[in-house]
Tab-separated table of C-alpha atoms and ligand atoms in Angstrom:
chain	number	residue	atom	x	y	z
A	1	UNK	CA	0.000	0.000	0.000
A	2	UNK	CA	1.066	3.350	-0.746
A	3	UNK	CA	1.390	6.070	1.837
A	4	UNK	CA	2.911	9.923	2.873
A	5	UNK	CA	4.424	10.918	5.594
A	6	UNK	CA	6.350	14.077	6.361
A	7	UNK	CA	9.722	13.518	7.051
A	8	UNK	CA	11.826	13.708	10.356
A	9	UNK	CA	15.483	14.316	11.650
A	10	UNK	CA	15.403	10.262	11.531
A	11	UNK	CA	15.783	10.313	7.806
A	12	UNK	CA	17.956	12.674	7.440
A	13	UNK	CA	20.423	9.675	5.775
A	14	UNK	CA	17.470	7.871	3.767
A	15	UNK	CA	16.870	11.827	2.438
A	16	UNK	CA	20.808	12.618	1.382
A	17	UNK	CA	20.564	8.393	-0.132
A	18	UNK	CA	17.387	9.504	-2.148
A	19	UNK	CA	19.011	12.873	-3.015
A	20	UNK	CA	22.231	10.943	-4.458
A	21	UNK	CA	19.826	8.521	-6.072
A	22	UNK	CA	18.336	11.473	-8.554
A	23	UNK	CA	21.371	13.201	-8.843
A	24	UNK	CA	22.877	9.601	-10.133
A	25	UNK	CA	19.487	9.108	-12.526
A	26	UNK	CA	20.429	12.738	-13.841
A	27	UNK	CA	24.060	11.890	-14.555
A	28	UNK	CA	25.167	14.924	-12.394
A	29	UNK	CA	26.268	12.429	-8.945
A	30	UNK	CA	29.378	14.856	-8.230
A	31	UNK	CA	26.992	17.796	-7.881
A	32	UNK	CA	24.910	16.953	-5.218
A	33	UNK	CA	26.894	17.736	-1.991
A	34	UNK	CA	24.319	18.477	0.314
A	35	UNK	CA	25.254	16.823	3.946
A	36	UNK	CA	23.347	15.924	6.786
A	37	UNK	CA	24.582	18.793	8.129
A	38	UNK	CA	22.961	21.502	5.685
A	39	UNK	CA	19.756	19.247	5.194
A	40	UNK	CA	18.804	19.283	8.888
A	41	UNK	CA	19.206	23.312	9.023
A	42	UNK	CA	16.819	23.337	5.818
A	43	UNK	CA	14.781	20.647	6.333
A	44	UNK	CA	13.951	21.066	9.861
A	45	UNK	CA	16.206	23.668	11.586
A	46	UNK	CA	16.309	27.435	11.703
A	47	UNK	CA	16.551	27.515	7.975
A	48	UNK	CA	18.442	31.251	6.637
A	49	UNK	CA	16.742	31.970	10.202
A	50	UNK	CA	13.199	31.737	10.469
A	51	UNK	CA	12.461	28.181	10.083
A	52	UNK	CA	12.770	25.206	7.785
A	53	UNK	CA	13.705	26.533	4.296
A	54	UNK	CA	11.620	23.151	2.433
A	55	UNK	CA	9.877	20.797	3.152
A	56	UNK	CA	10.298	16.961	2.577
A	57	UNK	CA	7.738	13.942	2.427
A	58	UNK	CA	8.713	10.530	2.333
A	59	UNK	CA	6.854	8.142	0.001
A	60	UNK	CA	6.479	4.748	1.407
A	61	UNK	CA	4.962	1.596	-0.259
A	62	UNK	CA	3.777	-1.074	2.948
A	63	UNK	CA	5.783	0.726	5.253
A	64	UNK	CA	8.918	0.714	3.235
A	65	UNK	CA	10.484	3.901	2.349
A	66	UNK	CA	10.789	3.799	-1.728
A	67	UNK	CA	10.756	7.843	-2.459
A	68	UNK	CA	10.228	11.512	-1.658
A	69	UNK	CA	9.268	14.981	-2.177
A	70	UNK	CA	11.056	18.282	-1.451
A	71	UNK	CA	9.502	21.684	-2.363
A	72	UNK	CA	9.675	25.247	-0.959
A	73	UNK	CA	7.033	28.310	-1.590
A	74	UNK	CA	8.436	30.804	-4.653
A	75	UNK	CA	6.715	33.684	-5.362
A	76	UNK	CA	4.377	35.301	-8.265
A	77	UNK	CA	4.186	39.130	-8.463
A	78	UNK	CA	1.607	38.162	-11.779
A	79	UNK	CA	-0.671	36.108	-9.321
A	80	UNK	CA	0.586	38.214	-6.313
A	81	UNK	CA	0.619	34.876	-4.791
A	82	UNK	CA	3.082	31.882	-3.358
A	83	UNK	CA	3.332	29.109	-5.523
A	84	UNK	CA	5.231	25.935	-4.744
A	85	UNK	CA	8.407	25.134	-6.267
A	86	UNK	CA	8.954	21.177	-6.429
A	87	UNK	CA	12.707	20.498	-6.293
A	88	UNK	CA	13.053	16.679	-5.690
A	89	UNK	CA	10.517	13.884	-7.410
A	90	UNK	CA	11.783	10.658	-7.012
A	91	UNK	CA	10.921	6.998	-6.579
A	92	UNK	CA	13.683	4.102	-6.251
A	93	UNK	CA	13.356	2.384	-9.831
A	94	UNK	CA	11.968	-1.381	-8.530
A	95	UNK	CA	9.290	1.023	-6.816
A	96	UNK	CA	8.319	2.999	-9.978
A	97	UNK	CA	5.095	2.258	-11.556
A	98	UNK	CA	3.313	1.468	-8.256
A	99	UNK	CA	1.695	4.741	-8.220
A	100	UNK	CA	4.161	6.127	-5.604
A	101	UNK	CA	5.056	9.118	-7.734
A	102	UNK	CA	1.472	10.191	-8.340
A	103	UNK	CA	0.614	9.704	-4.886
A	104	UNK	CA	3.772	12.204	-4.264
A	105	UNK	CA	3.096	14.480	-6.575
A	106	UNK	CA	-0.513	14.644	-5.304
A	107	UNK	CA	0.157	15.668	-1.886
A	108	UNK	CA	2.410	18.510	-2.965
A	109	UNK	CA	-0.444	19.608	-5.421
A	110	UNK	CA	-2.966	19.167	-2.113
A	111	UNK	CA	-0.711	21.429	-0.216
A	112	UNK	CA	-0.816	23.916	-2.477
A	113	UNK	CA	-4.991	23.898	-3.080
A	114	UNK	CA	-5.035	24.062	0.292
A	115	UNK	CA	-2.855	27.091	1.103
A	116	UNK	CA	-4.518	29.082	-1.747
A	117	UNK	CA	-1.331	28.409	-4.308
A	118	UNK	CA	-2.228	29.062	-7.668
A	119	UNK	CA	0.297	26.732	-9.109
A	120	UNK	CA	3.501	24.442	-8.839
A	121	UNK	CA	6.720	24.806	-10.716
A	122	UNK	CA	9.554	22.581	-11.589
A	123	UNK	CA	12.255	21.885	-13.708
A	124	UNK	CA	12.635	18.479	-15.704
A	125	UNK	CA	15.881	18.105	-17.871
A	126	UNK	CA	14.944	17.583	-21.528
A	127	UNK	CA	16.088	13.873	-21.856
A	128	UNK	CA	13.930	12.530	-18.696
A	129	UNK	CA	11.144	11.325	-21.213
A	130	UNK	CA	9.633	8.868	-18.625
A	131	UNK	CA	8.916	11.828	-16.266
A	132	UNK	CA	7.879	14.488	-19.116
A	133	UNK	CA	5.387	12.298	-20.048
A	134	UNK	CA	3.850	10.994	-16.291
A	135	UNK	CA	3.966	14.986	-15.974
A	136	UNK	CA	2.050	15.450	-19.092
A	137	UNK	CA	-0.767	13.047	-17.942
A	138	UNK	CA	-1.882	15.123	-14.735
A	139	UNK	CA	-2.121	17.986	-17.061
A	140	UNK	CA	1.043	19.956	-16.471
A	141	UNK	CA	2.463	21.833	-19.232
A	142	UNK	CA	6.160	22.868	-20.568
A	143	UNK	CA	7.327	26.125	-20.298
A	144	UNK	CA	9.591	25.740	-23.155
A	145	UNK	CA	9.590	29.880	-24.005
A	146	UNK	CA	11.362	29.915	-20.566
A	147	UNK	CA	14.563	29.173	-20.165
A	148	UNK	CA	16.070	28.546	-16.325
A	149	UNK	CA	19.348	30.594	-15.314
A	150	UNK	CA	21.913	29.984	-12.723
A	151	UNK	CA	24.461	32.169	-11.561
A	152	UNK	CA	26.817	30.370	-9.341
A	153	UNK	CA	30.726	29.275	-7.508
A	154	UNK	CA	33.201	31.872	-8.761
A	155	UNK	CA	31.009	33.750	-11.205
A	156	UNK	CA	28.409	35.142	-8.367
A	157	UNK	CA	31.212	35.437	-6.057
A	158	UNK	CA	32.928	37.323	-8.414
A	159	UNK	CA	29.788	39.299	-9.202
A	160	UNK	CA	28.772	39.913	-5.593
A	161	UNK	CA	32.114	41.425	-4.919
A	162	UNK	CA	31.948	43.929	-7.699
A	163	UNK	CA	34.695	42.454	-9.927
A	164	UNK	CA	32.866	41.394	-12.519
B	1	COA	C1	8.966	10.171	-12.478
B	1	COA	C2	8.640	9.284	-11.257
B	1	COA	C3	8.657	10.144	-9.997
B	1	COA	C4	7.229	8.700	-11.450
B	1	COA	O1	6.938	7.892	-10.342
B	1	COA	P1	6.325	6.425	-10.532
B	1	COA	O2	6.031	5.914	-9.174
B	1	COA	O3	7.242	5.633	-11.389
B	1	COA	O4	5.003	6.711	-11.377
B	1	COA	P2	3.550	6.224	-11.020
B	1	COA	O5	3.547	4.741	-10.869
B	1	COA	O6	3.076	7.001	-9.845
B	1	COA	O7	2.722	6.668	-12.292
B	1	COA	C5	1.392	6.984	-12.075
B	1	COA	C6	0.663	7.274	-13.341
B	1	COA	O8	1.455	8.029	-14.259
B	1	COA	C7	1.423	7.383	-15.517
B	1	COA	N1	2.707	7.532	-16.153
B	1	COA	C8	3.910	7.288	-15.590
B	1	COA	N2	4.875	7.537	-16.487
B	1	COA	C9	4.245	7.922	-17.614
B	1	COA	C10	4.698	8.311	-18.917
B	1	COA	N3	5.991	8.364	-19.213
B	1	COA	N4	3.791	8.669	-19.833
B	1	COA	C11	2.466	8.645	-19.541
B	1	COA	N5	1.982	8.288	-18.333
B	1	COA	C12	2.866	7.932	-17.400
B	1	COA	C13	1.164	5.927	-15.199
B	1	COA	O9	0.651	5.268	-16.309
B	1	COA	C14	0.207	6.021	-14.065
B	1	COA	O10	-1.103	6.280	-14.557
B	1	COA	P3	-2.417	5.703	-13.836
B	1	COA	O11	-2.488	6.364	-12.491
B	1	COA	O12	-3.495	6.102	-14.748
B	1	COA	O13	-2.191	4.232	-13.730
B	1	COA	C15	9.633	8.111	-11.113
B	1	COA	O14	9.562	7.300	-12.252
B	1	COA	C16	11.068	8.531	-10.865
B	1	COA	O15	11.472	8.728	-9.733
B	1	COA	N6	11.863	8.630	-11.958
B	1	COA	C17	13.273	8.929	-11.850
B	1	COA	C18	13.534	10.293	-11.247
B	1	COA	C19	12.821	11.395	-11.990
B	1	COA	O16	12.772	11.432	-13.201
B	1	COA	N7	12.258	12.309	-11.201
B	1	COA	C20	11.634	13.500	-11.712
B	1	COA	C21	12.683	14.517	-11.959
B	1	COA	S1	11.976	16.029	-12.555
Protein backbone atom coordinates (compact mmCIF):
# COMPACT_ATOMS: atom_id res chain seq x y z
CA UNK A 1 0.00 0.00 0.00
CA UNK A 2 1.07 3.35 -0.75
CA UNK A 3 1.39 6.07 1.84
CA UNK A 4 2.91 9.92 2.87
CA UNK A 5 4.42 10.92 5.59
CA UNK A 6 6.35 14.08 6.36
CA UNK A 7 9.72 13.52 7.05
CA UNK A 8 11.83 13.71 10.36
CA UNK A 9 15.48 14.32 11.65
CA UNK A 10 15.40 10.26 11.53
CA UNK A 11 15.78 10.31 7.81
CA UNK A 12 17.96 12.67 7.44
CA UNK A 13 20.42 9.68 5.77
CA UNK A 14 17.47 7.87 3.77
CA UNK A 15 16.87 11.83 2.44
CA UNK A 16 20.81 12.62 1.38
CA UNK A 17 20.56 8.39 -0.13
CA UNK A 18 17.39 9.50 -2.15
CA UNK A 19 19.01 12.87 -3.02
CA UNK A 20 22.23 10.94 -4.46
CA UNK A 21 19.83 8.52 -6.07
CA UNK A 22 18.34 11.47 -8.55
CA UNK A 23 21.37 13.20 -8.84
CA UNK A 24 22.88 9.60 -10.13
CA UNK A 25 19.49 9.11 -12.53
CA UNK A 26 20.43 12.74 -13.84
CA UNK A 27 24.06 11.89 -14.55
CA UNK A 28 25.17 14.92 -12.39
CA UNK A 29 26.27 12.43 -8.94
CA UNK A 30 29.38 14.86 -8.23
CA UNK A 31 26.99 17.80 -7.88
CA UNK A 32 24.91 16.95 -5.22
CA UNK A 33 26.89 17.74 -1.99
CA UNK A 34 24.32 18.48 0.31
CA UNK A 35 25.25 16.82 3.95
CA UNK A 36 23.35 15.92 6.79
CA UNK A 37 24.58 18.79 8.13
CA UNK A 38 22.96 21.50 5.68
CA UNK A 39 19.76 19.25 5.19
CA UNK A 40 18.80 19.28 8.89
CA UNK A 41 19.21 23.31 9.02
CA UNK A 42 16.82 23.34 5.82
CA UNK A 43 14.78 20.65 6.33
CA UNK A 44 13.95 21.07 9.86
CA UNK A 45 16.21 23.67 11.59
CA UNK A 46 16.31 27.43 11.70
CA UNK A 47 16.55 27.51 7.98
CA UNK A 48 18.44 31.25 6.64
CA UNK A 49 16.74 31.97 10.20
CA UNK A 50 13.20 31.74 10.47
CA UNK A 51 12.46 28.18 10.08
CA UNK A 52 12.77 25.21 7.78
CA UNK A 53 13.71 26.53 4.30
CA UNK A 54 11.62 23.15 2.43
CA UNK A 55 9.88 20.80 3.15
CA UNK A 56 10.30 16.96 2.58
CA UNK A 57 7.74 13.94 2.43
CA UNK A 58 8.71 10.53 2.33
CA UNK A 59 6.85 8.14 0.00
CA UNK A 60 6.48 4.75 1.41
CA UNK A 61 4.96 1.60 -0.26
CA UNK A 62 3.78 -1.07 2.95
CA UNK A 63 5.78 0.73 5.25
CA UNK A 64 8.92 0.71 3.23
CA UNK A 65 10.48 3.90 2.35
CA UNK A 66 10.79 3.80 -1.73
CA UNK A 67 10.76 7.84 -2.46
CA UNK A 68 10.23 11.51 -1.66
CA UNK A 69 9.27 14.98 -2.18
CA UNK A 70 11.06 18.28 -1.45
CA UNK A 71 9.50 21.68 -2.36
CA UNK A 72 9.68 25.25 -0.96
CA UNK A 73 7.03 28.31 -1.59
CA UNK A 74 8.44 30.80 -4.65
CA UNK A 75 6.72 33.68 -5.36
CA UNK A 76 4.38 35.30 -8.26
CA UNK A 77 4.19 39.13 -8.46
CA UNK A 78 1.61 38.16 -11.78
CA UNK A 79 -0.67 36.11 -9.32
CA UNK A 80 0.59 38.21 -6.31
CA UNK A 81 0.62 34.88 -4.79
CA UNK A 82 3.08 31.88 -3.36
CA UNK A 83 3.33 29.11 -5.52
CA UNK A 84 5.23 25.93 -4.74
CA UNK A 85 8.41 25.13 -6.27
CA UNK A 86 8.95 21.18 -6.43
CA UNK A 87 12.71 20.50 -6.29
CA UNK A 88 13.05 16.68 -5.69
CA UNK A 89 10.52 13.88 -7.41
CA UNK A 90 11.78 10.66 -7.01
CA UNK A 91 10.92 7.00 -6.58
CA UNK A 92 13.68 4.10 -6.25
CA UNK A 93 13.36 2.38 -9.83
CA UNK A 94 11.97 -1.38 -8.53
CA UNK A 95 9.29 1.02 -6.82
CA UNK A 96 8.32 3.00 -9.98
CA UNK A 97 5.10 2.26 -11.56
CA UNK A 98 3.31 1.47 -8.26
CA UNK A 99 1.70 4.74 -8.22
CA UNK A 100 4.16 6.13 -5.60
CA UNK A 101 5.06 9.12 -7.73
CA UNK A 102 1.47 10.19 -8.34
CA UNK A 103 0.61 9.70 -4.89
CA UNK A 104 3.77 12.20 -4.26
CA UNK A 105 3.10 14.48 -6.58
CA UNK A 106 -0.51 14.64 -5.30
CA UNK A 107 0.16 15.67 -1.89
CA UNK A 108 2.41 18.51 -2.97
CA UNK A 109 -0.44 19.61 -5.42
CA UNK A 110 -2.97 19.17 -2.11
CA UNK A 111 -0.71 21.43 -0.22
CA UNK A 112 -0.82 23.92 -2.48
CA UNK A 113 -4.99 23.90 -3.08
CA UNK A 114 -5.04 24.06 0.29
CA UNK A 115 -2.86 27.09 1.10
CA UNK A 116 -4.52 29.08 -1.75
CA UNK A 117 -1.33 28.41 -4.31
CA UNK A 118 -2.23 29.06 -7.67
CA UNK A 119 0.30 26.73 -9.11
CA UNK A 120 3.50 24.44 -8.84
CA UNK A 121 6.72 24.81 -10.72
CA UNK A 122 9.55 22.58 -11.59
CA UNK A 123 12.26 21.88 -13.71
CA UNK A 124 12.64 18.48 -15.70
CA UNK A 125 15.88 18.10 -17.87
CA UNK A 126 14.94 17.58 -21.53
CA UNK A 127 16.09 13.87 -21.86
CA UNK A 128 13.93 12.53 -18.70
CA UNK A 129 11.14 11.33 -21.21
CA UNK A 130 9.63 8.87 -18.63
CA UNK A 131 8.92 11.83 -16.27
CA UNK A 132 7.88 14.49 -19.12
CA UNK A 133 5.39 12.30 -20.05
CA UNK A 134 3.85 10.99 -16.29
CA UNK A 135 3.97 14.99 -15.97
CA UNK A 136 2.05 15.45 -19.09
CA UNK A 137 -0.77 13.05 -17.94
CA UNK A 138 -1.88 15.12 -14.74
CA UNK A 139 -2.12 17.99 -17.06
CA UNK A 140 1.04 19.96 -16.47
CA UNK A 141 2.46 21.83 -19.23
CA UNK A 142 6.16 22.87 -20.57
CA UNK A 143 7.33 26.12 -20.30
CA UNK A 144 9.59 25.74 -23.15
CA UNK A 145 9.59 29.88 -24.00
CA UNK A 146 11.36 29.91 -20.57
CA UNK A 147 14.56 29.17 -20.17
CA UNK A 148 16.07 28.55 -16.32
CA UNK A 149 19.35 30.59 -15.31
CA UNK A 150 21.91 29.98 -12.72
CA UNK A 151 24.46 32.17 -11.56
CA UNK A 152 26.82 30.37 -9.34
CA UNK A 153 30.73 29.27 -7.51
CA UNK A 154 33.20 31.87 -8.76
CA UNK A 155 31.01 33.75 -11.20
CA UNK A 156 28.41 35.14 -8.37
CA UNK A 157 31.21 35.44 -6.06
CA UNK A 158 32.93 37.32 -8.41
CA UNK A 159 29.79 39.30 -9.20
CA UNK A 160 28.77 39.91 -5.59
CA UNK A 161 32.11 41.42 -4.92
CA UNK A 162 31.95 43.93 -7.70
CA UNK A 163 34.70 42.45 -9.93
CA UNK A 164 32.87 41.39 -12.52
C1 LIG B 1 8.97 10.17 -12.48
C2 LIG B 1 8.64 9.28 -11.26
C3 LIG B 1 8.66 10.14 -10.00
C4 LIG B 1 7.23 8.70 -11.45
O1 LIG B 1 6.94 7.89 -10.34
P1 LIG B 1 6.33 6.43 -10.53
O2 LIG B 1 6.03 5.91 -9.17
O3 LIG B 1 7.24 5.63 -11.39
O4 LIG B 1 5.00 6.71 -11.38
P2 LIG B 1 3.55 6.22 -11.02
O5 LIG B 1 3.55 4.74 -10.87
O6 LIG B 1 3.08 7.00 -9.84
O7 LIG B 1 2.72 6.67 -12.29
C5 LIG B 1 1.39 6.98 -12.07
C6 LIG B 1 0.66 7.27 -13.34
O8 LIG B 1 1.46 8.03 -14.26
C7 LIG B 1 1.42 7.38 -15.52
N1 LIG B 1 2.71 7.53 -16.15
C8 LIG B 1 3.91 7.29 -15.59
N2 LIG B 1 4.87 7.54 -16.49
C9 LIG B 1 4.24 7.92 -17.61
C10 LIG B 1 4.70 8.31 -18.92
N3 LIG B 1 5.99 8.36 -19.21
N4 LIG B 1 3.79 8.67 -19.83
C11 LIG B 1 2.47 8.64 -19.54
N5 LIG B 1 1.98 8.29 -18.33
C12 LIG B 1 2.87 7.93 -17.40
C13 LIG B 1 1.16 5.93 -15.20
O9 LIG B 1 0.65 5.27 -16.31
C14 LIG B 1 0.21 6.02 -14.07
O10 LIG B 1 -1.10 6.28 -14.56
P3 LIG B 1 -2.42 5.70 -13.84
O11 LIG B 1 -2.49 6.36 -12.49
O12 LIG B 1 -3.50 6.10 -14.75
O13 LIG B 1 -2.19 4.23 -13.73
C15 LIG B 1 9.63 8.11 -11.11
O14 LIG B 1 9.56 7.30 -12.25
C16 LIG B 1 11.07 8.53 -10.86
O15 LIG B 1 11.47 8.73 -9.73
N6 LIG B 1 11.86 8.63 -11.96
C17 LIG B 1 13.27 8.93 -11.85
C18 LIG B 1 13.53 10.29 -11.25
C19 LIG B 1 12.82 11.40 -11.99
O16 LIG B 1 12.77 11.43 -13.20
N7 LIG B 1 12.26 12.31 -11.20
C20 LIG B 1 11.63 13.50 -11.71
C21 LIG B 1 12.68 14.52 -11.96
S1 LIG B 1 11.98 16.03 -12.56
Amino acid sequence: MNSIRPATPADLPLILDLIGELAEYEREPQAAVATIESLSQHLFGAGLGQGPTARCVIGEIDGEPQGLAVFFHNFSTWKGKPGVYLEDLFVRPAARGSGLGKVLLRHVAKVAVALGCPRIEWAVLDWNEPAIGFYKAFGAIAMTEWTTFRLTGEALANFAAGEA
